[in-house]
Amino acid sequence: MLDDQRFGEAGARVVLEEFLEGEELTVMAFADGRTVIPMIPAQDHKRIGEGDTGPNTGGMGAYAPAPLASPELQRRILEEVLQPAVTGLSRVGSPFYGVLYAGLMVKDGKPYALEFNARFGDPETQVVLPLLQTDLLDIIEAVVEHRLDQIKIAWHDQTAVCVVLTSEGYPGSYKTGLPIAGLPEQPSESVVVFHAGTIQSEQSILTNGGRVLGVTALADTIKSAQAQAYAALAPINFQGRYYRSDIAHRVLSDSSIH
Ligand code: GLY
């Protein structure tokens, strides 16, 4: 990192931080500069390979709600991470309105903030927003009008699993412009296919990125949502299509949660 200034100016200063072991958790929240309303906690799978191996990607799949996030942990995340960030930004004269994404590490039941993003997460949003019962526009209006404290946000009592289909070679180099076959023709209540790296040509829809599609299924249990997501993606094909076949394995390998 330091030799030959590989990262230019960004590599001129190095900060050493404590290495945190634990499990990653994403909690996004709506914020209006004062009030913070967390969304359903989610977990994504960042590595390209089965069993969380290989290089990091933009996210190979996600599930929500994440059972790791007990009510007590969610309370701590709100009180120790999200609310202090929003209150602190207002205090320094830079109030934050919008979606605040907290990337957390959970160690011994304690949340540590790894990063904040001022946006929705990808692919976490593909499992969180389908569970939202309240109209998103009503929430956004409450955010911009600074009256989040006056609305109640409701969630469906379901689970969601999203599996990302990527191009061959991703996260390295990959081809684009490959026709995608087998996309569902009818909308469905329980499956949503999100387009990420696609483009519409005259004849068909083509790949146009590394992370091409996100297939989300909703069901009463994570196990059933996982099975439905894999069943829904099976007919969708393009040359070199890749996906991880173990999305949500962390939950399903814990026999106490299904
Ligand atoms: N899933 C990681 C991110 O959206 O930054």
GROMACS .gro file of C-alpha atoms and ligand atoms in nm:
model
  263
    1MET     CA    1   0.000   0.000   0.000
    2LEU     CA    2   0.285   0.236   0.079
    3ASP     CA    3   0.531   0.142  -0.198
    4ASP     CA    4   0.506   0.353  -0.512
    5GLN     CA    5   0.207   0.543  -0.368
    6ARG     CA    6  -0.032   0.280  -0.503
    7PHE     CA    7  -0.331   0.464  -0.359
    8GLY     CA    8  -0.196   0.813  -0.435
    9GLU     CA    9  -0.274   1.076  -0.173
   10ALA     CA   10  -0.524   0.842  -0.004
   11GLY     CA   11  -0.235   0.617   0.098
   12ALA     CA   12  -0.021   0.891   0.247
   13ARG     CA   13  -0.159   0.846   0.596
   14VAL     CA   14  -0.214   0.510   0.762
   15VAL     CA   15  -0.448   0.452   1.057
   16LEU     CA   16  -0.407   0.133   1.258
   17GLU     CA   17  -0.718   0.008   1.432
   18GLU     CA   18  -0.805  -0.282   1.656
   19PHE     CA   19  -0.893  -0.593   1.453
   20LEU     CA   20  -1.248  -0.695   1.533
   21GLU     CA   21  -1.359  -1.051   1.512
   22GLY     CA   22  -1.728  -1.124   1.515
   23GLU     CA   23  -2.025  -1.124   1.284
   24GLU     CA   24  -2.112  -0.843   1.049
   25LEU     CA   25  -2.456  -0.692   1.066
   26THR     CA   26  -2.620  -0.416   0.868
   27VAL     CA   27  -2.874  -0.184   1.023
   28MET     CA   28  -3.007   0.092   0.802
   29ALA     CA   29  -3.219   0.366   0.950
   30PHE     CA   30  -3.441   0.652   0.839
   31ALA     CA   31  -3.328   0.978   0.997
   32ASP     CA   32  -3.473   1.329   0.984
   33GLY     CA   33  -3.194   1.512   1.163
   34ARG     CA   34  -3.340   1.427   1.503
   35THR     CA   35  -3.553   1.112   1.505
   36VAL     CA   36  -3.399   0.781   1.399
   37ILE     CA   37  -3.609   0.481   1.299
   38PRO     CA   38  -3.404   0.165   1.231
   39MET     CA   39  -3.510  -0.075   0.959
   40ILE     CA   40  -3.509  -0.452   0.989
   41PRO     CA   41  -3.152  -0.578   1.051
   42ALA     CA   42  -2.993  -0.770   0.764
   43GLN     CA   43  -2.678  -0.964   0.689
   44ASP     CA   44  -2.505  -0.983   0.356
   45HIS     CA   45  -2.245  -1.221   0.213
   46LYS     CA   46  -1.956  -1.020   0.081
   47ARG     CA   47  -1.719  -1.290  -0.041
   48ILE     CA   48  -1.743  -1.445  -0.386
   49GLY     CA   49  -1.693  -1.807  -0.278
   50GLU     CA   50  -1.905  -2.062  -0.097
   51GLY     CA   51  -1.855  -2.064   0.279
   52ASP     CA   52  -1.750  -1.696   0.274
   53THR     CA   53  -1.419  -1.751   0.094
   54GLY     CA   54  -1.230  -1.562  -0.176
   55PRO     CA   55  -1.223  -1.194  -0.267
   56ASN     CA   56  -1.474  -0.940  -0.143
   57THR     CA   57  -1.754  -0.831  -0.374
   58GLY     CA   58  -2.029  -0.573  -0.359
   59GLY     CA   59  -2.243  -0.848  -0.201
   60MET     CA   60  -2.346  -1.193  -0.320
   61GLY     CA   61  -2.671  -1.217  -0.128
   62ALA     CA   62  -2.848  -1.115   0.189
   63TYR     CA   63  -3.120  -1.212   0.430
   64ALA     CA   64  -3.346  -1.035   0.677
   65PRO     CA   65  -3.437  -1.020   0.955
   66ALA     CA   66  -3.098  -1.134   1.083
   67PRO     CA   67  -3.161  -1.355   1.389
   68LEU     CA   68  -2.831  -1.232   1.535
   69ALA     CA   69  -3.000  -0.899   1.603
   70SER     CA   70  -3.186  -0.971   1.926
   71PRO     CA   71  -3.419  -0.701   2.058
   72GLU     CA   72  -3.148  -0.610   2.314
   73LEU     CA   73  -2.881  -0.578   2.043
   74GLN     CA   74  -3.117  -0.366   1.831
   75ARG     CA   75  -3.174  -0.139   2.130
   76ARG     CA   76  -2.800  -0.099   2.180
   77ILE     CA   77  -2.743  -0.027   1.810
   78LEU     CA   78  -3.004   0.248   1.819
   79GLU     CA   79  -2.884   0.398   2.148
   80GLU     CA   80  -2.508   0.354   2.106
   81VAL     CA   81  -2.453   0.389   1.731
   82LEU     CA   82  -2.735   0.535   1.521
   83GLN     CA   83  -2.887   0.794   1.752
   84PRO     CA   84  -2.551   0.936   1.869
   85ALA     CA   85  -2.438   0.968   1.505
   86VAL     CA   86  -2.752   1.159   1.404
   87THR     CA   87  -2.759   1.372   1.720
   88GLY     CA   88  -2.386   1.444   1.685
   89LEU     CA   89  -2.419   1.553   1.322
   90SER     CA   90  -2.697   1.795   1.414
   91ARG     CA   91  -2.491   1.927   1.701
   92VAL     CA   92  -2.200   2.013   1.471
   93GLY     CA   93  -2.436   2.193   1.234
   94SER     CA   94  -2.453   1.922   0.970
   95PRO     CA   95  -2.791   1.753   1.025
   96PHE     CA   96  -2.843   1.426   0.842
   97TYR     CA   97  -3.171   1.356   0.663
   98GLY     CA   98  -3.216   1.035   0.473
   99VAL     CA   99  -3.104   0.675   0.503
  100LEU     CA  100  -2.811   0.607   0.732
  101TYR     CA  101  -2.642   0.271   0.681
  102ALA     CA  102  -2.447   0.133   0.974
  103GLY     CA  103  -2.209  -0.152   0.897
  104LEU     CA  104  -2.149  -0.319   1.232
  105MET     CA  105  -1.941  -0.593   1.382
  106VAL     CA  106  -2.103  -0.780   1.668
  107LYS     CA  107  -1.866  -0.925   1.922
  108ASP     CA  108  -1.980  -1.075   2.252
  109GLY     CA  109  -2.322  -0.920   2.201
  110LYS     CA  110  -2.178  -0.568   2.167
  111PRO     CA  111  -2.214  -0.363   1.846
  112TYR     CA  112  -1.908  -0.190   1.698
  113ALA     CA  113  -1.956   0.056   1.411
  114LEU     CA  114  -1.726  -0.031   1.121
  115GLU     CA  115  -1.863   0.212   0.866
  116PHE     CA  116  -2.146   0.448   0.785
  117ASN     CA  117  -2.290   0.504   0.442
  118ALA     CA  118  -2.533   0.782   0.355
  119ARG     CA  119  -2.744   0.551   0.139
  120PHE     CA  120  -2.932   0.226   0.121
  121GLY     CA  121  -2.714  -0.087   0.124
  122ASP     CA  122  -2.686  -0.327  -0.165
  123PRO     CA  123  -2.795  -0.611  -0.151
  124GLU     CA  124  -2.943  -0.556   0.196
  125THR     CA  125  -3.211  -0.324   0.056
  126GLN     CA  126  -3.334  -0.605  -0.168
  127VAL     CA  127  -3.432  -0.799   0.145
  128VAL     CA  128  -3.533  -0.510   0.372
  129LEU     CA  129  -3.764  -0.301   0.152
  130PRO     CA  130  -3.979  -0.596   0.038
  131LEU     CA  131  -4.061  -0.646   0.408
  132LEU     CA  132  -4.171  -0.285   0.450
  133GLN     CA  133  -4.546  -0.258   0.493
  134THR     CA  134  -4.573   0.120   0.525
  135ASP     CA  135  -4.560   0.314   0.199
  136LEU     CA  136  -4.195   0.417   0.142
  137LEU     CA  137  -4.307   0.750  -0.004
  138ASP     CA  138  -4.490   0.837   0.319
  139ILE     CA  139  -4.168   0.771   0.510
  140ILE     CA  140  -3.955   0.975   0.270
  141GLU     CA  141  -4.199   1.267   0.299
  142ALA     CA  142  -4.177   1.242   0.678
  143VAL     CA  143  -3.796   1.247   0.651
  144VAL     CA  144  -3.781   1.558   0.434
  145GLU     CA  145  -4.048   1.734   0.641
  146HIS     CA  146  -3.869   1.642   0.968
  147ARG     CA  147  -4.168   1.467   1.121
  148LEU     CA  148  -4.046   1.107   1.149
  149ASP     CA  149  -4.154   1.114   1.514
  150GLN     CA  150  -4.514   1.135   1.395
  151ILE     CA  151  -4.528   0.821   1.184
  152LYS     CA  152  -4.535   0.454   1.269
  153ILE     CA  153  -4.345   0.220   1.039
  154ALA     CA  154  -4.486  -0.131   1.001
  155TRP     CA  155  -4.311  -0.441   0.869
  156HIS     CA  156  -4.443  -0.767   0.728
  157ASP     CA  157  -4.392  -1.058   0.963
  158GLN     CA  158  -4.193  -1.253   0.704
  159THR     CA  159  -3.834  -1.326   0.607
  160ALA     CA  160  -3.652  -1.247   0.286
  161VAL     CA  161  -3.352  -1.401   0.112
  162CYS     CA  162  -3.179  -1.246  -0.191
  163VAL     CA  163  -2.932  -1.431  -0.413
  164VAL     CA  164  -2.718  -1.226  -0.653
  165LEU     CA  165  -2.638  -1.357  -1.002
  166THR     CA  166  -2.302  -1.236  -1.128
  167SER     CA  167  -2.103  -1.242  -1.450
  168GLU     CA  168  -1.826  -1.498  -1.496
  169GLY     CA  169  -1.499  -1.351  -1.367
  170TYR     CA  170  -1.657  -1.102  -1.124
  171PRO     CA  171  -1.518  -0.936  -0.906
  172GLY     CA  172  -1.233  -0.938  -1.160
  173SER     CA  173  -1.293  -0.861  -1.527
  174TYR     CA  174  -1.600  -0.999  -1.702
  175LYS     CA  175  -1.786  -0.979  -2.032
  176THR     CA  176  -2.105  -0.780  -2.078
  177GLY     CA  177  -2.374  -0.777  -2.346
  178LEU     CA  178  -2.479  -1.139  -2.294
  179PRO     CA  179  -2.850  -1.216  -2.342
  180ILE     CA  180  -3.042  -1.314  -2.029
  181ALA     CA  181  -3.300  -1.590  -2.071
  182GLY     CA  182  -3.573  -1.712  -1.840
  183LEU     CA  183  -3.666  -1.390  -1.661
  184PRO     CA  184  -4.012  -1.421  -1.504
  185GLU     CA  185  -4.286  -1.281  -1.723
  186GLN     CA  186  -4.546  -1.226  -1.454
  187PRO     CA  187  -4.499  -1.028  -1.134
  188SER     CA  188  -4.521  -1.240  -0.821
  189GLU     CA  189  -4.620  -1.165  -0.461
  190SER     CA  190  -4.335  -1.368  -0.319
  191VAL     CA  191  -4.046  -1.326  -0.565
  192VAL     CA  192  -3.887  -1.003  -0.690
  193VAL     CA  193  -3.608  -0.996  -0.949
  194PHE     CA  194  -3.402  -0.678  -0.906
  195HIS     CA  195  -3.203  -0.562  -1.208
  196ALA     CA  196  -2.857  -0.430  -1.122
  197GLY     CA  197  -2.618  -0.479  -1.415
  198THR     CA  198  -2.861  -0.518  -1.704
  199ILE     CA  199  -2.955  -0.322  -2.013
  200GLN     CA  200  -3.253  -0.346  -2.247
  201SER     CA  201  -3.163  -0.406  -2.610
  202GLU     CA  202  -3.415  -0.422  -2.893
  203GLN     CA  203  -3.445  -0.798  -2.873
  204SER     CA  204  -3.380  -0.883  -2.510
  205ILE     CA  205  -3.232  -0.789  -2.179
  206LEU     CA  206  -2.850  -0.814  -2.171
  207THR     CA  207  -2.593  -0.832  -1.894
  208ASN     CA  208  -2.427  -0.497  -1.833
  209GLY     CA  209  -2.225  -0.534  -1.513
  210GLY     CA  210  -2.061  -0.770  -1.269
  211ARG     CA  211  -2.357  -0.806  -1.037
  212VAL     CA  212  -2.636  -0.865  -1.282
  213LEU     CA  213  -2.956  -0.957  -1.094
  214GLY     CA  214  -3.076  -1.002  -0.736
  215VAL     CA  215  -3.348  -1.261  -0.684
  216THR     CA  216  -3.541  -1.205  -0.362
  217ALA     CA  217  -3.798  -1.445  -0.219
  218LEU     CA  218  -4.030  -1.382   0.074
  219ALA     CA  219  -4.161  -1.659   0.299
  220ASP     CA  220  -4.249  -1.735   0.657
  221THR     CA  221  -3.909  -1.883   0.742
  222ILE     CA  222  -3.555  -1.819   0.620
  223LYS     CA  223  -3.531  -2.181   0.510
  224SER     CA  224  -3.838  -2.153   0.293
  225ALA     CA  225  -3.735  -1.810   0.155
  226GLN     CA  226  -3.395  -1.957   0.067
  227ALA     CA  227  -3.555  -2.253  -0.114
  228GLN     CA  228  -3.789  -2.022  -0.304
  229ALA     CA  229  -3.509  -1.785  -0.408
  230TYR     CA  230  -3.306  -2.072  -0.551
  231ALA     CA  231  -3.612  -2.217  -0.726
  232ALA     CA  232  -3.690  -1.875  -0.877
  233LEU     CA  233  -3.339  -1.818  -1.009
  234ALA     CA  234  -3.300  -2.164  -1.161
  235PRO     CA  235  -3.462  -2.077  -1.498
  236ILE     CA  236  -3.276  -1.744  -1.529
  237ASN     CA  237  -2.964  -1.794  -1.735
  238PHE     CA  238  -2.686  -1.618  -1.923
  239GLN     CA  239  -2.346  -1.738  -2.037
  240GLY     CA  240  -2.113  -1.777  -1.737
  241ARG     CA  241  -2.386  -1.703  -1.479
  242TYR     CA  242  -2.251  -1.750  -1.127
  243TYR     CA  243  -2.414  -1.742  -0.786
  244ARG     CA  244  -2.339  -1.871  -0.441
  245SER     CA  245  -2.550  -2.167  -0.346
  246ASP     CA  246  -2.515  -2.109   0.030
  247ILE     CA  247  -2.679  -1.773   0.090
  248ALA     CA  248  -2.820  -1.768   0.446
  249HIS     CA  249  -2.604  -2.065   0.544
  250ARG     CA  250  -2.498  -1.887   0.863
  251VAL     CA  251  -2.855  -1.889   0.987
  252LEU     CA  252  -2.945  -2.232   0.863
  253SER     CA  253  -2.638  -2.397   1.012
  254ASP     CA  254  -2.750  -2.270   1.352
  255SER     CA  255  -3.000  -2.541   1.442
  256SER     CA  256  -3.174  -2.317   1.696
  257ILE     CA  257  -3.307  -2.084   1.422
  258HIS     CA  258  -3.509  -2.178   1.116
  259GLY     N1  259  -2.359  -0.426   0.124
  259GLY     C1  260  -2.261  -0.330   0.146
  259GLY     C2  261  -2.296  -0.194   0.108
  259GLY     O1  262  -2.401  -0.164   0.056
  259GLY     O2  263  -2.211  -0.106   0.127
   0.00000   0.00000   0.00000
